[in-house]
């Protein structure tokens, strides 16, 4: 059998291939031009195992390798990747819309129009449209307003698609039962977390999303810093936004948030609530339960009771069952 290790880059890949029968080691660089990659792997005879580090630009290469991939690496399906692209696309449109809002708000403020958030209502936009401005500023205002209207149409259409997908997918519908969780964070939690069973503890979920502190340790001394922020930034943002709604509607999460607000301040309290909410959503996905069942299990745990299907609360994942 031949074992091939691949260091994949955008324009080329470096490989090291070992034939475990002859002991022969081959090293070479293959350019991603023409059919060079396909011809190399097609010429390999016998059983071949190819291993590579997960990177953002590897999908075409994985599709080329139809067999003998490492079995312990979870990969999202084509449908999940497409939904991820849709969610990221929506987020990009929203960010562009926010930049347009900042620019238009600046024009309004520079000409004594102070509407605040109400500027984006129909009456506010109409007032901005009628605002007397110098020639070029007027032209710029009109162009920005036209572009803003087109962006809003695009975002509304994507919101409709996201809500439709969330209602069609059983796992996302389960997450919608949690107070404060709308179609966007519900669908994003499902498609970005993927198979929930691949995480064995709540800490692994938080680490995957980048919601654990940096660690600076030496010897017996341990120091913790700010968030790593090395995970999925979009899901981290959506959990934080959803937590602002959830803490108003879920009694336990509200108590937790208020306690952290007193102890740590607003910024850290929001992140702590977002992490707690995200872990709740992971548990609901993992156990395939709705919010009502989640709360029932939490009450049983507080009362020291057990039930069929309840996880072992002395193990890692159970530390997050109540959120």
CSV table of C-alpha atoms in Angstrom, one decimal:
chain,number,residue,atom,x,y,z
A,1,UNK,CA,0.0,0.0,0.0
A,2,UNK,CA,1.2,3.5,-0.8
A,3,UNK,CA,0.7,6.3,1.8
A,4,UNK,CA,0.7,9.8,0.4
A,5,UNK,CA,1.0,12.9,2.6
A,6,UNK,CA,0.0,16.1,0.9
A,7,UNK,CA,0.8,19.7,1.7
A,8,UNK,CA,-1.8,21.5,-0.3
A,9,UNK,CA,-1.4,25.1,-1.6
A,10,UNK,CA,-3.4,27.2,-4.0
A,11,UNK,CA,-1.1,26.7,-7.0
A,12,UNK,CA,0.8,23.5,-6.2
A,13,UNK,CA,1.0,20.6,-3.7
A,14,UNK,CA,4.1,19.0,-2.1
A,15,UNK,CA,3.8,15.3,-1.6
A,16,UNK,CA,5.7,12.6,0.3
A,17,UNK,CA,4.8,9.1,-0.7
A,18,UNK,CA,5.8,5.9,1.1
A,19,UNK,CA,5.5,2.4,-0.3
A,20,UNK,CA,5.2,0.3,2.9
A,21,UNK,CA,6.1,-2.9,1.0
A,22,UNK,CA,9.4,-1.7,-0.6
A,23,UNK,CA,10.2,1.1,1.8
A,24,UNK,CA,10.6,3.5,-1.2
A,25,UNK,CA,10.1,7.2,-0.3
A,26,UNK,CA,9.1,9.6,-3.1
A,27,UNK,CA,9.0,13.4,-2.7
A,28,UNK,CA,7.9,15.8,-5.4
A,29,UNK,CA,6.0,19.0,-6.2
A,30,UNK,CA,3.0,18.9,-8.5
A,31,UNK,CA,1.7,22.1,-10.1
A,32,UNK,CA,-2.1,22.6,-10.3
A,33,UNK,CA,-2.0,23.2,-14.0
A,34,UNK,CA,-3.7,21.2,-16.7
A,35,UNK,CA,-4.2,17.5,-15.9
A,36,UNK,CA,-1.0,17.1,-13.9
A,37,UNK,CA,-2.7,16.2,-10.6
A,38,UNK,CA,-5.2,13.9,-12.1
A,39,UNK,CA,-2.6,12.1,-14.2
A,40,UNK,CA,-0.3,11.6,-11.1
A,41,UNK,CA,-2.9,10.0,-8.9
A,42,UNK,CA,-4.5,8.0,-11.7
A,43,UNK,CA,-1.1,6.4,-12.4
A,44,UNK,CA,-0.7,5.0,-8.8
A,45,UNK,CA,-1.3,1.3,-8.7
A,46,UNK,CA,-2.7,-0.8,-5.8
A,47,UNK,CA,-4.1,0.5,-2.5
A,48,UNK,CA,-3.5,4.2,-1.9
A,49,UNK,CA,-4.3,6.3,1.2
A,50,UNK,CA,-4.0,10.1,0.9
A,51,UNK,CA,-3.9,12.4,3.9
A,52,UNK,CA,-3.9,16.2,4.0
A,53,UNK,CA,-4.5,19.0,6.4
A,54,UNK,CA,-8.0,20.5,6.2
A,55,UNK,CA,-7.8,23.8,4.3
A,56,UNK,CA,-10.4,26.1,2.8
A,57,UNK,CA,-9.4,25.4,-0.8
A,58,UNK,CA,-9.2,21.6,-0.7
A,59,UNK,CA,-12.8,20.8,-1.9
A,60,UNK,CA,-11.8,20.2,-5.5
A,61,UNK,CA,-9.0,17.9,-4.4
A,62,UNK,CA,-11.3,15.8,-2.2
A,63,UNK,CA,-13.7,15.4,-5.1
A,64,UNK,CA,-10.9,14.1,-7.2
A,65,UNK,CA,-10.0,11.5,-4.6
A,66,UNK,CA,-13.0,9.1,-4.6
A,67,UNK,CA,-11.8,6.5,-2.2
A,68,UNK,CA,-9.3,5.7,0.6
A,69,UNK,CA,-9.7,9.0,2.5
A,70,UNK,CA,-9.0,9.1,6.2
A,71,UNK,CA,-12.2,7.9,7.9
A,72,UNK,CA,-11.9,9.9,11.1
A,73,UNK,CA,-12.2,13.4,9.4
A,74,UNK,CA,-15.7,14.7,9.3
A,75,UNK,CA,-16.6,16.6,6.1
A,76,UNK,CA,-19.8,18.6,5.5
A,77,UNK,CA,-22.0,17.4,2.8
A,78,UNK,CA,-22.5,19.3,-0.5
A,79,UNK,CA,-25.9,20.5,0.8
A,80,UNK,CA,-24.3,21.8,4.0
A,81,UNK,CA,-21.5,23.6,2.2
A,82,UNK,CA,-24.1,25.2,-0.1
A,83,UNK,CA,-26.1,26.4,2.9
A,84,UNK,CA,-23.0,27.7,4.6
A,85,UNK,CA,-22.2,29.7,1.4
A,86,UNK,CA,-25.8,31.1,1.5
A,87,UNK,CA,-25.4,32.2,5.1
A,88,UNK,CA,-22.1,33.8,4.6
A,89,UNK,CA,-23.4,35.5,1.5
A,90,UNK,CA,-26.3,37.0,3.5
A,91,UNK,CA,-23.8,38.2,6.1
A,92,UNK,CA,-21.7,39.9,3.5
A,93,UNK,CA,-24.7,41.8,2.1
A,94,UNK,CA,-25.7,42.8,5.6
A,95,UNK,CA,-22.2,44.2,6.3
A,96,UNK,CA,-22.3,46.2,3.0
A,97,UNK,CA,-25.7,47.5,4.0
A,98,UNK,CA,-24.3,48.6,7.3
A,99,UNK,CA,-21.5,50.5,5.6
A,100,UNK,CA,-24.0,52.3,3.4
A,101,UNK,CA,-26.1,53.2,6.5
A,102,UNK,CA,-23.1,54.7,8.2
A,103,UNK,CA,-22.3,56.8,5.1
A,104,UNK,CA,-25.9,58.0,4.6
A,105,UNK,CA,-26.2,58.8,8.4
A,106,UNK,CA,-23.0,60.9,8.1
A,107,UNK,CA,-24.5,62.9,5.2
A,108,UNK,CA,-27.7,63.4,7.2
A,109,UNK,CA,-25.8,64.5,10.4
A,110,UNK,CA,-23.6,66.9,8.4
A,111,UNK,CA,-26.8,68.7,7.2
A,112,UNK,CA,-28.6,68.9,10.5
A,113,UNK,CA,-30.9,65.9,10.0
A,114,UNK,CA,-30.8,63.9,13.2
A,115,UNK,CA,-33.1,61.0,13.1
A,116,UNK,CA,-31.0,58.2,14.6
A,117,UNK,CA,-32.3,54.7,13.9
A,118,UNK,CA,-35.6,56.1,12.6
A,119,UNK,CA,-33.7,57.3,9.5
A,120,UNK,CA,-34.1,53.8,8.1
A,121,UNK,CA,-37.9,53.8,8.3
A,122,UNK,CA,-40.0,54.9,5.3
A,123,UNK,CA,-40.6,58.4,6.7
A,124,UNK,CA,-36.9,58.9,7.5
A,125,UNK,CA,-35.7,57.8,4.1
A,126,UNK,CA,-38.2,60.1,2.5
A,127,UNK,CA,-36.9,63.0,4.5
A,128,UNK,CA,-33.4,62.2,3.6
A,129,UNK,CA,-34.4,62.0,-0.1
A,130,UNK,CA,-35.9,65.5,0.1
A,131,UNK,CA,-32.9,67.0,2.0
A,132,UNK,CA,-31.5,70.0,0.0
A,133,UNK,CA,-27.8,69.3,-0.7
A,134,UNK,CA,-25.0,70.6,-2.9
A,135,UNK,CA,-24.9,69.1,-6.4
A,136,UNK,CA,-22.3,66.3,-5.9
A,137,UNK,CA,-23.5,65.5,-2.4
A,138,UNK,CA,-27.0,65.2,-3.8
A,139,UNK,CA,-25.9,62.9,-6.6
A,140,UNK,CA,-23.9,60.8,-4.1
A,141,UNK,CA,-26.9,60.6,-1.7
A,142,UNK,CA,-29.2,59.5,-4.5
A,143,UNK,CA,-26.8,56.8,-5.7
A,144,UNK,CA,-26.3,55.5,-2.2
A,145,UNK,CA,-30.1,55.4,-1.5
A,146,UNK,CA,-30.6,53.5,-4.7
A,147,UNK,CA,-27.9,51.0,-3.8
A,148,UNK,CA,-29.2,50.6,-0.3
A,149,UNK,CA,-32.7,49.8,-1.6
A,150,UNK,CA,-31.3,47.1,-3.8
A,151,UNK,CA,-29.3,45.6,-0.9
A,152,UNK,CA,-32.4,45.5,1.3
A,153,UNK,CA,-34.3,43.6,-1.4
A,154,UNK,CA,-31.4,41.1,-1.7
A,155,UNK,CA,-31.2,40.7,2.1
A,156,UNK,CA,-35.0,40.2,2.4
A,157,UNK,CA,-34.9,37.5,-0.3
A,158,UNK,CA,-32.1,35.7,1.5
A,159,UNK,CA,-33.9,36.0,4.8
A,160,UNK,CA,-36.9,34.4,3.2
A,161,UNK,CA,-34.7,31.5,1.9
A,162,UNK,CA,-33.1,31.0,5.3
A,163,UNK,CA,-36.5,30.8,7.0
A,164,UNK,CA,-37.8,28.4,4.4
A,165,UNK,CA,-34.7,26.1,4.9
A,166,UNK,CA,-35.0,26.3,8.7
A,167,UNK,CA,-38.6,25.2,8.6
A,168,UNK,CA,-37.8,22.3,6.2
A,169,UNK,CA,-35.0,20.9,8.3
A,170,UNK,CA,-36.0,18.9,11.4
A,171,UNK,CA,-32.8,19.8,13.4
A,172,UNK,CA,-33.2,23.5,12.7
A,173,UNK,CA,-36.9,23.3,13.7
A,174,UNK,CA,-35.9,21.9,17.1
A,175,UNK,CA,-33.6,24.8,17.7
A,176,UNK,CA,-36.4,27.2,16.8
A,177,UNK,CA,-38.3,26.0,19.9
A,178,UNK,CA,-35.7,27.7,22.1
A,179,UNK,CA,-36.9,31.3,23.1
A,180,UNK,CA,-35.0,34.0,21.3
A,181,UNK,CA,-33.6,31.7,18.6
A,182,UNK,CA,-34.7,32.7,15.1
A,183,UNK,CA,-34.3,31.0,11.7
A,184,UNK,CA,-30.9,32.4,11.1
A,185,UNK,CA,-29.0,31.2,14.2
A,186,UNK,CA,-31.0,28.0,14.1
A,187,UNK,CA,-30.0,27.1,10.6
A,188,UNK,CA,-26.4,28.3,11.1
A,189,UNK,CA,-26.0,26.2,14.2
A,190,UNK,CA,-27.0,23.1,12.4
A,191,UNK,CA,-24.9,23.5,9.2
A,192,UNK,CA,-21.8,24.9,10.9
A,193,UNK,CA,-21.7,22.5,13.8
A,194,UNK,CA,-22.4,19.6,11.5
A,195,UNK,CA,-22.6,16.2,13.1
A,196,UNK,CA,-23.1,17.1,16.8
A,197,UNK,CA,-21.8,13.7,18.0
A,198,UNK,CA,-18.3,14.6,16.8
A,199,UNK,CA,-18.0,16.8,19.9
A,200,UNK,CA,-17.7,14.9,23.2
A,201,UNK,CA,-17.7,17.8,25.6
A,202,UNK,CA,-19.2,21.3,25.8
A,203,UNK,CA,-15.7,22.7,26.0
A,204,UNK,CA,-14.9,21.2,22.6
A,205,UNK,CA,-17.9,23.0,21.1
A,206,UNK,CA,-16.9,26.3,22.6
A,207,UNK,CA,-13.3,25.8,21.4
A,208,UNK,CA,-14.5,25.0,17.9
A,209,UNK,CA,-16.4,28.3,17.8
A,210,UNK,CA,-13.6,30.3,19.4
A,211,UNK,CA,-15.4,31.1,22.6
A,212,UNK,CA,-12.7,30.0,25.1
A,213,UNK,CA,-10.0,32.2,26.6
A,214,UNK,CA,-6.4,32.2,25.4
A,215,UNK,CA,-4.1,30.4,27.7
A,216,UNK,CA,-0.6,31.6,28.8
A,217,UNK,CA,0.9,28.9,31.0
A,218,UNK,CA,4.3,28.2,32.3
A,219,UNK,CA,5.1,25.5,34.7
A,220,UNK,CA,2.5,25.4,37.4
A,221,UNK,CA,1.2,28.9,36.6
A,222,UNK,CA,-1.8,29.3,34.4
A,223,UNK,CA,-2.9,32.6,32.9
A,224,UNK,CA,-6.1,33.2,30.8
A,225,UNK,CA,-6.6,36.0,28.4
A,226,UNK,CA,-9.2,37.2,25.9
A,227,UNK,CA,-11.2,34.9,23.6
A,228,UNK,CA,-9.2,33.0,21.0
A,229,UNK,CA,-11.7,33.9,18.3
A,230,UNK,CA,-10.1,31.2,16.1
A,231,UNK,CA,-13.3,29.4,15.3
A,232,UNK,CA,-16.3,30.3,13.1
A,233,UNK,CA,-16.8,34.0,13.4
A,234,UNK,CA,-20.2,34.1,11.8
A,235,UNK,CA,-21.7,31.5,14.2
A,236,UNK,CA,-20.0,33.3,17.1
A,237,UNK,CA,-21.7,36.5,16.0
A,238,UNK,CA,-25.1,34.9,15.5
A,239,UNK,CA,-25.0,33.3,19.0
A,240,UNK,CA,-24.1,36.6,20.6
A,241,UNK,CA,-27.0,38.4,18.8
A,242,UNK,CA,-29.4,35.6,19.6
A,243,UNK,CA,-28.4,35.6,23.3
A,244,UNK,CA,-29.6,39.2,23.6
A,245,UNK,CA,-33.1,38.0,22.8
A,246,UNK,CA,-32.8,34.7,24.7
A,247,UNK,CA,-31.9,36.4,28.0
A,248,UNK,CA,-35.2,38.3,27.9
A,249,UNK,CA,-37.3,35.2,27.4
A,250,UNK,CA,-35.6,32.3,29.2
A,251,UNK,CA,-35.8,32.7,33.0
A,252,UNK,CA,-32.6,30.6,33.8
A,253,UNK,CA,-30.6,32.3,31.1
A,254,UNK,CA,-31.8,35.7,32.3
A,255,UNK,CA,-30.6,34.9,35.9
A,256,UNK,CA,-27.3,33.7,34.5
A,257,UNK,CA,-26.8,36.9,32.4
A,258,UNK,CA,-27.7,39.2,35.3
A,259,UNK,CA,-25.3,37.4,37.6
A,260,UNK,CA,-22.4,37.7,35.1
A,261,UNK,CA,-23.4,41.3,34.4
A,262,UNK,CA,-22.7,42.2,38.0
A,263,UNK,CA,-19.6,40.0,38.2
A,264,UNK,CA,-17.9,40.7,34.9
A,265,UNK,CA,-19.6,43.7,33.2
A,266,UNK,CA,-21.6,43.9,30.0
A,267,UNK,CA,-19.1,42.6,27.4
A,268,UNK,CA,-18.1,39.5,29.2
A,269,UNK,CA,-21.7,38.8,30.3
A,270,UNK,CA,-22.9,38.9,26.7
A,271,UNK,CA,-20.2,36.4,25.6
A,272,UNK,CA,-20.9,34.1,28.6
A,273,UNK,CA,-24.6,34.1,27.7
A,274,UNK,CA,-23.8,33.5,24.1
A,275,UNK,CA,-21.6,30.5,24.9
A,276,UNK,CA,-24.2,29.1,27.3
A,277,UNK,CA,-26.9,29.5,24.6
A,278,UNK,CA,-24.7,27.9,21.9
A,279,UNK,CA,-24.0,24.9,24.2
A,280,UNK,CA,-27.7,24.5,24.8
A,281,UNK,CA,-28.3,24.4,21.0
A,282,UNK,CA,-25.6,21.8,20.6
A,283,UNK,CA,-27.2,19.6,23.3
A,284,UNK,CA,-30.6,19.9,21.6
A,285,UNK,CA,-29.0,18.9,18.3
A,286,UNK,CA,-27.0,16.0,19.8
A,287,UNK,CA,-29.9,14.6,21.8
A,288,UNK,CA,-32.5,15.5,19.1
A,289,UNK,CA,-34.8,17.2,21.7
A,290,UNK,CA,-36.8,20.4,21.7
A,291,UNK,CA,-36.7,23.2,24.3
A,292,UNK,CA,-39.4,21.8,26.5
A,293,UNK,CA,-37.6,18.4,26.9
A,294,UNK,CA,-34.3,20.3,27.5
A,295,UNK,CA,-35.9,22.2,30.4
A,296,UNK,CA,-37.5,19.0,31.8
A,297,UNK,CA,-34.1,17.3,31.9
A,298,UNK,CA,-32.5,20.4,33.5
A,299,UNK,CA,-35.1,20.3,36.3
A,300,UNK,CA,-34.6,16.6,36.8
A,301,UNK,CA,-30.9,17.2,37.1
A,302,UNK,CA,-31.4,20.0,39.7
A,303,UNK,CA,-33.7,17.7,41.7
A,304,UNK,CA,-31.1,14.9,41.6
A,305,UNK,CA,-33.3,12.6,39.6
A,306,UNK,CA,-32.5,10.5,36.5
A,307,UNK,CA,-34.4,9.3,33.5
A,308,UNK,CA,-34.0,7.1,30.5
A,309,UNK,CA,-31.7,8.7,28.0
A,310,UNK,CA,-30.3,11.3,30.4
A,311,UNK,CA,-26.5,11.6,29.8
A,312,UNK,CA,-24.0,10.8,32.5
A,313,UNK,CA,-23.8,14.1,34.4
A,314,UNK,CA,-20.4,13.2,35.8
A,315,UNK,CA,-18.9,13.3,32.3
A,316,UNK,CA,-17.9,16.2,30.2
A,317,UNK,CA,-21.0,17.0,28.1
A,318,UNK,CA,-23.4,16.9,31.0
A,319,UNK,CA,-21.8,20.0,32.6
A,320,UNK,CA,-23.7,22.0,30.0
A,321,UNK,CA,-27.1,20.3,30.1
A,322,UNK,CA,-28.8,23.2,31.8
A,323,UNK,CA,-27.1,25.6,29.4
